[in-house]
Amino acid sequence: MRIRKAVIPAAGLGTRMLPITKSMPKEMLPIVDKPVIHYVVEEAIKAGIDDILIITGKGKRTIEDYFDRSFELEYYLREKGKLEELKQVEEIGEMVDIYYVRQKKPLGLGDAILHAEKHVNGEPFAVLLGDDIIVSEKPGIGQLIEVAREKEAPVIGVERVPQELVSRYGIVEGVKIGDGLYRVNNLVEKPSPSEAPSNVAIIGRYVLFPEIFDALRETPPGKGGEIQLTDALKVLLPQPMFAKEITGKRYDVGSRLGFVRANIELSLAHEELREEIISLMGQIIQEVSHE
Ligand code: UTP
C-alpha cells in the first residue's frame, strides 16, 4: 500500500496569533527565512508524498503565490546575476504538485478535511497541520506512514505532554503494543488533568483512510460549533486504529511561544547564522540580567 497524497489544512483563522493573522495567514509566518508551510511541505516530500492538497480559505492567497512560479522575480534575478537566489526561487515553484481547495467558512478541522474527499479519491492519505513544524532525522509524517502501511489502519501522531497540559489536547486512551506505539481504545478531547486517561496527546499529523469522510459527515459540530476531527475518529472506533509517538522536535507555530522558539532554534540550525545568533543571545541575556 502506497501513501502518496497529503492534505494540509490551512484555513483556520489563527486567533491565537492576532493581530498579525488579521491580514496574514499563520501558515505564512516566517521562521528565519521560510514560511511555516514550506517546512511542512518539505516534511511531506521527504516522506515520499508527491501530491499535496492545501485547504485554504479567505485571505490565504499568499500561500498559493508562494508555491507558484514568479516569472518577474526570476527575470529580475537572472538580469542582476543573482543566480543563487534565482535557484532558490525556482526550486520553490517546482517542489511538488500542489493543489488547492477553499473551505468557505472555518467550520473546524474536521470540515476542512471533508473538503479533501474528491481529491484523495478513495486512497489513504496523510494529514499535516499547516501550523506545526516537526524537525527530525526521519520525517514526522513518514514515521506514521510506516505504521499505517504495516497495520493497514489509521494512525494518529502523538507526543507525551506534561500532565498539567493535557487539557490543551485530544488525549489517547490505549494499550501500548510496541516502542511508542499504541492501539487506540478511546479518544478524549481536552480533558482536565484529573480526568485524562493518559498524557499521550494528539499532535498535528495523521494517516487517514477514506472511511473518515462518512464518519465526518455523521459527526455533529462539537466544541465551538466546529466539526472536530477527533470526534469523527471516535466514530470509527472500535475498528483498529493506532497512535505513534513521533520522535523529533515539534513547534506549535500557531502559538506565540512556539513561534518565537521555532525562530530561535531553527536559526541556530542555520550554518551562516549560528555563531552570530549564539553571541547575540549571550549579549541579550547579559543585558536583561543587569536590568
Ligand atoms: P487550529 O485550531 O490550530 O487553528 O487548527 P485555528 O482555528 O486557525 O487557530 P486558533 O486557535 O484560532 O489560533 C489546526 C489546523 O487546522 C486548520 C488550521 O489552519 C490549522 O492548520 N483549520 C482549522 C482549518 O483548515 N479550518 C478550520 O475551520 C479550522
Tab-separated table of N, CA and C in Angstrom, residues 145-232:
chain	number	residue	atom	x	y	z
A	145	ILE	N	3.414	6.929	8.422
A	145	ILE	CA	3.131	6.192	7.178
A	145	ILE	C	3.639	4.753	7.303
A	146	GLU	N	4.804	4.607	7.920
A	146	GLU	CA	5.371	3.266	8.118
A	146	GLU	C	4.398	2.361	8.879
A	147	VAL	N	3.826	2.881	9.966
A	147	VAL	CA	2.884	2.091	10.776
A	147	VAL	C	1.598	1.819	9.990
A	148	ALA	N	1.106	2.833	9.295
A	148	ALA	CA	-0.161	2.683	8.553
A	148	ALA	C	-0.031	1.607	7.478
A	149	ARG	N	1.136	1.548	6.846
A	149	ARG	CA	1.373	0.532	5.815
A	149	ARG	C	1.362	-0.858	6.418
A	150	GLU	N	2.014	-0.964	7.575
A	150	GLU	CA	2.116	-2.284	8.198
A	150	GLU	C	0.761	-2.754	8.728
A	151	LYS	N	0.033	-1.832	9.367
A	151	LYS	CA	-1.223	-2.204	10.023
A	151	LYS	C	-2.443	-2.051	9.112
A	152	GLU	N	-2.266	-1.336	8.009
A	152	GLU	CA	-3.392	-1.023	7.112
A	152	GLU	C	-4.570	-0.426	7.892
A	153	ALA	N	-4.253	0.527	8.725
A	153	ALA	CA	-5.263	1.178	9.570
A	153	ALA	C	-4.820	2.619	9.847
A	154	PRO	N	-5.779	3.466	10.266
A	154	PRO	CA	-5.420	4.867	10.545
A	154	PRO	C	-4.415	4.979	11.698
A	155	VAL	N	-3.570	5.990	11.595
A	155	VAL	CA	-2.548	6.219	12.636
A	155	VAL	C	-2.565	7.704	13.013
A	156	ILE	N	-2.542	7.938	14.318
A	156	ILE	CA	-2.544	9.314	14.830
A	156	ILE	C	-1.164	9.621	15.395
A	157	GLY	N	-0.607	10.769	15.044
A	157	GLY	CA	0.675	11.177	15.612
A	157	GLY	C	0.469	11.713	17.019
A	158	VAL	N	1.272	11.245	17.961
A	158	VAL	CA	1.113	11.688	19.350
A	158	VAL	C	2.460	12.059	19.966
A	159	GLU	N	2.341	12.700	21.121
A	159	GLU	CA	3.518	13.107	21.889
A	159	GLU	C	3.107	13.050	23.359
A	160	ARG	N	4.036	12.637	24.229
A	160	ARG	CA	3.712	12.679	25.668
A	160	ARG	C	3.880	14.114	26.135
A	161	VAL	N	2.877	14.631	26.842
A	161	VAL	CA	2.968	16.018	27.321
A	161	VAL	C	2.876	16.026	28.849
A	162	PRO	N	3.394	17.078	29.499
A	162	PRO	CA	3.254	17.154	30.954
A	162	PRO	C	1.769	17.104	31.349
A	163	GLN	N	1.483	16.396	32.441
A	163	GLN	CA	0.092	16.175	32.880
A	163	GLN	C	-0.726	17.473	32.943
A	164	GLU	N	-0.068	18.566	33.378
A	164	GLU	CA	-0.840	19.807	33.549
A	164	GLU	C	-1.251	20.430	32.197
A	165	LEU	N	-0.705	19.908	31.102
A	165	LEU	CA	-1.046	20.489	29.791
A	165	LEU	C	-2.054	19.657	29.002
A	166	VAL	N	-2.518	18.532	29.578
A	166	VAL	CA	-3.393	17.634	28.804
A	166	VAL	C	-4.669	18.324	28.328
A	167	SER	N	-5.131	19.341	29.071
A	167	SER	CA	-6.406	19.968	28.707
A	167	SER	C	-6.308	20.794	27.423
A	168	ARG	N	-5.103	20.912	26.859
A	168	ARG	CA	-4.966	21.637	25.579
A	168	ARG	C	-5.073	20.702	24.375
A	169	TYR	N	-5.135	19.393	24.644
A	169	TYR	CA	-5.007	18.419	23.539
A	169	TYR	C	-6.145	17.407	23.519
A	170	GLY	N	-6.251	16.702	22.386
A	170	GLY	CA	-7.015	15.464	22.351
A	170	GLY	C	-6.114	14.403	22.959
A	171	ILE	N	-6.670	13.557	23.837
A	171	ILE	CA	-5.833	12.586	24.555
A	171	ILE	C	-6.242	11.159	24.178
A	172	VAL	N	-5.232	10.316	24.008
A	172	VAL	CA	-5.456	8.937	23.587
A	172	VAL	C	-5.523	8.022	24.807
A	173	GLU	N	-6.563	7.170	24.795
A	173	GLU	CA	-6.627	6.099	25.792
A	173	GLU	C	-6.333	4.828	25.000
A	174	GLY	N	-5.294	4.103	25.393
A	174	GLY	CA	-4.948	2.946	24.574
A	174	GLY	C	-4.047	1.962	25.290
A	175	VAL	N	-3.657	0.947	24.540
A	175	VAL	CA	-2.775	-0.088	25.094
A	175	VAL	C	-1.463	0.006	24.334
A	176	LYS	N	-0.374	0.049	25.100
A	176	LYS	CA	0.933	0.137	24.458
A	176	LYS	C	1.262	-1.224	23.850
A	177	ILE	N	1.578	-1.239	22.560
A	177	ILE	CA	1.863	-2.533	21.922
A	177	ILE	C	3.267	-2.576	21.325
A	178	GLY	N	4.007	-1.510	21.487
A	178	GLY	CA	5.360	-1.502	20.929
A	178	GLY	C	6.050	-0.222	21.346
A	179	ASP	N	7.222	0.019	20.780
A	179	ASP	CA	8.003	1.198	21.129
A	179	ASP	C	7.271	2.464	20.657
A	180	GLY	N	6.681	3.179	21.618
A	180	GLY	CA	5.940	4.402	21.272
A	180	GLY	C	4.703	4.139	20.432
A	181	LEU	N	4.226	2.891	20.419
A	181	LEU	CA	3.080	2.536	19.572
A	181	LEU	C	1.917	2.059	20.443
A	182	TYR	N	0.721	2.570	20.171
A	182	TYR	CA	-0.462	2.242	20.970
A	182	TYR	C	-1.581	1.768	20.058
A	183	ARG	N	-2.372	0.844	20.572
A	183	ARG	CA	-3.638	0.558	19.922
A	183	ARG	C	-4.661	1.461	20.608
A	184	VAL	N	-5.431	2.217	19.834
A	184	VAL	CA	-6.324	3.226	20.421
A	184	VAL	C	-7.640	2.579	20.859
A	185	ASN	N	-8.038	2.827	22.098
A	185	ASN	CA	-9.346	2.355	22.581
A	185	ASN	C	-10.355	3.487	22.663
A	186	ASN	N	-9.861	4.675	22.946
A	186	ASN	CA	-10.766	5.817	23.063
A	186	ASN	C	-9.980	7.122	22.888
A	187	LEU	N	-10.703	8.169	22.567
A	187	LEU	CA	-10.079	9.484	22.427
A	187	LEU	C	-10.890	10.477	23.253
A	188	VAL	N	-10.212	11.311	24.003
A	188	VAL	CA	-10.921	12.276	24.851
A	188	VAL	C	-10.416	13.662	24.494
A	189	GLU	N	-11.354	14.533	24.099
A	189	GLU	CA	-10.966	15.883	23.672
A	189	GLU	C	-10.773	16.786	24.895
A	190	LYS	N	-9.611	17.366	25.014
A	190	LYS	CA	-9.277	18.362	26.036
A	190	LYS	C	-9.797	18.024	27.444
A	191	PRO	N	-9.366	16.903	28.030
A	191	PRO	CA	-9.838	16.555	29.380
A	191	PRO	C	-9.122	17.384	30.458
A	192	SER	N	-9.711	17.465	31.621
A	192	SER	CA	-8.997	18.112	32.727
A	192	SER	C	-7.921	17.127	33.192
A	193	PRO	N	-6.828	17.617	33.796
A	193	PRO	CA	-5.738	16.714	34.191
A	193	PRO	C	-6.223	15.535	35.044
A	194	SER	N	-7.237	15.761	35.891
A	194	SER	CA	-7.679	14.663	36.754
A	194	SER	C	-8.502	13.623	35.992
A	195	GLU	N	-9.111	14.026	34.895
A	195	GLU	CA	-9.957	13.082	34.132
A	195	GLU	C	-9.217	12.418	32.980
A	196	ALA	N	-8.007	12.928	32.658
A	196	ALA	CA	-7.309	12.435	31.466
A	196	ALA	C	-6.894	10.972	31.633
A	197	PRO	N	-7.184	10.123	30.628
A	197	PRO	CA	-6.809	8.713	30.734
A	197	PRO	C	-5.304	8.478	30.559
A	198	SER	N	-4.590	9.467	30.028
A	198	SER	CA	-3.134	9.350	29.842
A	198	SER	C	-2.595	10.742	29.543
A	199	ASN	N	-1.298	10.797	29.281
A	199	ASN	CA	-0.740	12.084	28.823
A	199	ASN	C	-0.259	11.966	27.370
A	200	VAL	N	-0.853	11.005	26.644
A	200	VAL	CA	-0.495	10.792	25.239
A	200	VAL	C	-1.380	11.717	24.389
A	201	ALA	N	-0.762	12.784	23.883
A	201	ALA	CA	-1.542	13.866	23.261
A	201	ALA	C	-1.448	13.838	21.743
A	202	ILE	N	-2.578	14.161	21.104
A	202	ILE	CA	-2.633	14.174	19.639
A	202	ILE	C	-1.970	15.449	19.120
A	203	ILE	N	-1.020	15.276	18.188
A	203	ILE	CA	-0.384	16.452	17.574
A	203	ILE	C	-0.779	16.503	16.097
A	204	GLY	N	-0.252	17.444	15.379
A	204	GLY	CA	-0.805	17.708	14.042
A	204	GLY	C	-0.404	16.810	12.890
A	205	ARG	N	-0.358	15.502	13.097
A	205	ARG	CA	-0.046	14.589	11.993
A	205	ARG	C	-0.939	13.353	12.079
A	206	TYR	N	-1.449	12.911	10.931
A	206	TYR	CA	-2.326	11.736	10.883
A	206	TYR	C	-2.110	10.991	9.563
A	207	VAL	N	-2.416	9.688	9.572
A	207	VAL	CA	-2.652	8.988	8.299
A	207	VAL	C	-4.087	8.477	8.377
A	208	LEU	N	-4.896	8.858	7.399
A	208	LEU	CA	-6.320	8.521	7.441
A	208	LEU	C	-6.713	7.693	6.227
A	209	PHE	N	-7.816	6.991	6.374
A	209	PHE	CA	-8.356	6.181	5.283
A	209	PHE	C	-9.685	6.815	4.845
A	210	PRO	N	-10.148	6.500	3.635
A	210	PRO	CA	-11.341	7.195	3.112
A	210	PRO	C	-12.588	7.043	3.986
A	211	GLU	N	-12.628	6.021	4.851
A	211	GLU	CA	-13.790	5.863	5.760
A	211	GLU	C	-14.007	7.103	6.616
A	212	ILE	N	-12.973	7.888	6.787
A	212	ILE	CA	-13.088	9.068	7.659
A	212	ILE	C	-14.150	10.039	7.122
A	213	PHE	N	-14.366	10.053	5.800
A	213	PHE	CA	-15.287	11.051	5.249
A	213	PHE	C	-16.732	10.795	5.692
A	214	ASP	N	-17.155	9.503	5.671
A	214	ASP	CA	-18.510	9.199	6.156
A	214	ASP	C	-18.604	9.525	7.647
A	215	ALA	N	-17.531	9.199	8.376
A	215	ALA	CA	-17.528	9.480	9.819
A	215	ALA	C	-17.652	10.986	10.066
A	216	LEU	N	-16.986	11.772	9.260
A	216	LEU	CA	-17.062	13.240	9.415
A	216	LEU	C	-18.474	13.746	9.141
A	217	ARG	N	-19.115	13.140	8.117
A	217	ARG	CA	-20.482	13.567	7.799
A	217	ARG	C	-21.450	13.242	8.934
A	218	GLU	N	-21.146	12.170	9.654
A	218	GLU	CA	-22.020	11.770	10.769
A	218	GLU	C	-21.748	12.557	12.044
A	219	THR	N	-20.645	13.327	12.033
A	219	THR	CA	-20.217	13.987	13.267
A	219	THR	C	-20.891	15.340	13.431
A	220	PRO	N	-21.663	15.521	14.483
A	220	PRO	CA	-22.275	16.841	14.688
A	220	PRO	C	-21.219	17.842	15.175
A	221	PRO	N	-21.456	19.134	14.961
A	221	PRO	CA	-20.496	20.116	15.461
A	221	PRO	C	-20.279	19.948	16.961
A	222	GLY	N	-19.039	20.040	17.382
A	222	GLY	CA	-18.716	19.883	18.810
A	222	GLY	C	-18.323	21.214	19.401
A	223	LYS	N	-17.200	21.194	20.141
A	223	LYS	CA	-16.734	22.407	20.824
A	223	LYS	C	-16.633	23.588	19.861
A	224	GLY	N	-17.185	24.733	20.251
A	224	GLY	CA	-17.089	25.960	19.457
A	224	GLY	C	-17.856	25.893	18.143
A	225	GLY	N	-18.817	24.948	18.020
A	225	GLY	CA	-19.612	24.837	16.799
A	225	GLY	C	-18.809	24.285	15.626
A	226	GLU	N	-17.595	23.769	15.898
A	226	GLU	CA	-16.737	23.269	14.826
A	226	GLU	C	-16.832	21.754	14.726
A	227	ILE	N	-16.648	21.234	13.512
A	227	ILE	CA	-16.624	19.780	13.351
A	227	ILE	C	-15.207	19.302	13.679
A	228	GLN	N	-15.112	18.513	14.742
A	228	GLN	CA	-13.793	18.111	15.247
A	228	GLN	C	-13.370	16.790	14.615
A	229	LEU	N	-12.130	16.739	14.156
A	229	LEU	CA	-11.594	15.504	13.590
A	229	LEU	C	-11.565	14.399	14.651
A	230	THR	N	-11.226	14.778	15.883
A	230	THR	CA	-11.170	13.771	16.963
A	230	THR	C	-12.518	13.080	17.141
A	231	ASP	N	-13.611	13.840	17.059
A	231	ASP	CA	-14.950	13.239	17.208
A	231	ASP	C	-15.214	12.233	16.094
A	232	ALA	N	-14.793	12.568	14.875
A	232	ALA	CA	-15.010	11.656	13.742
A	232	ALA	C	-14.158	10.397	13.893
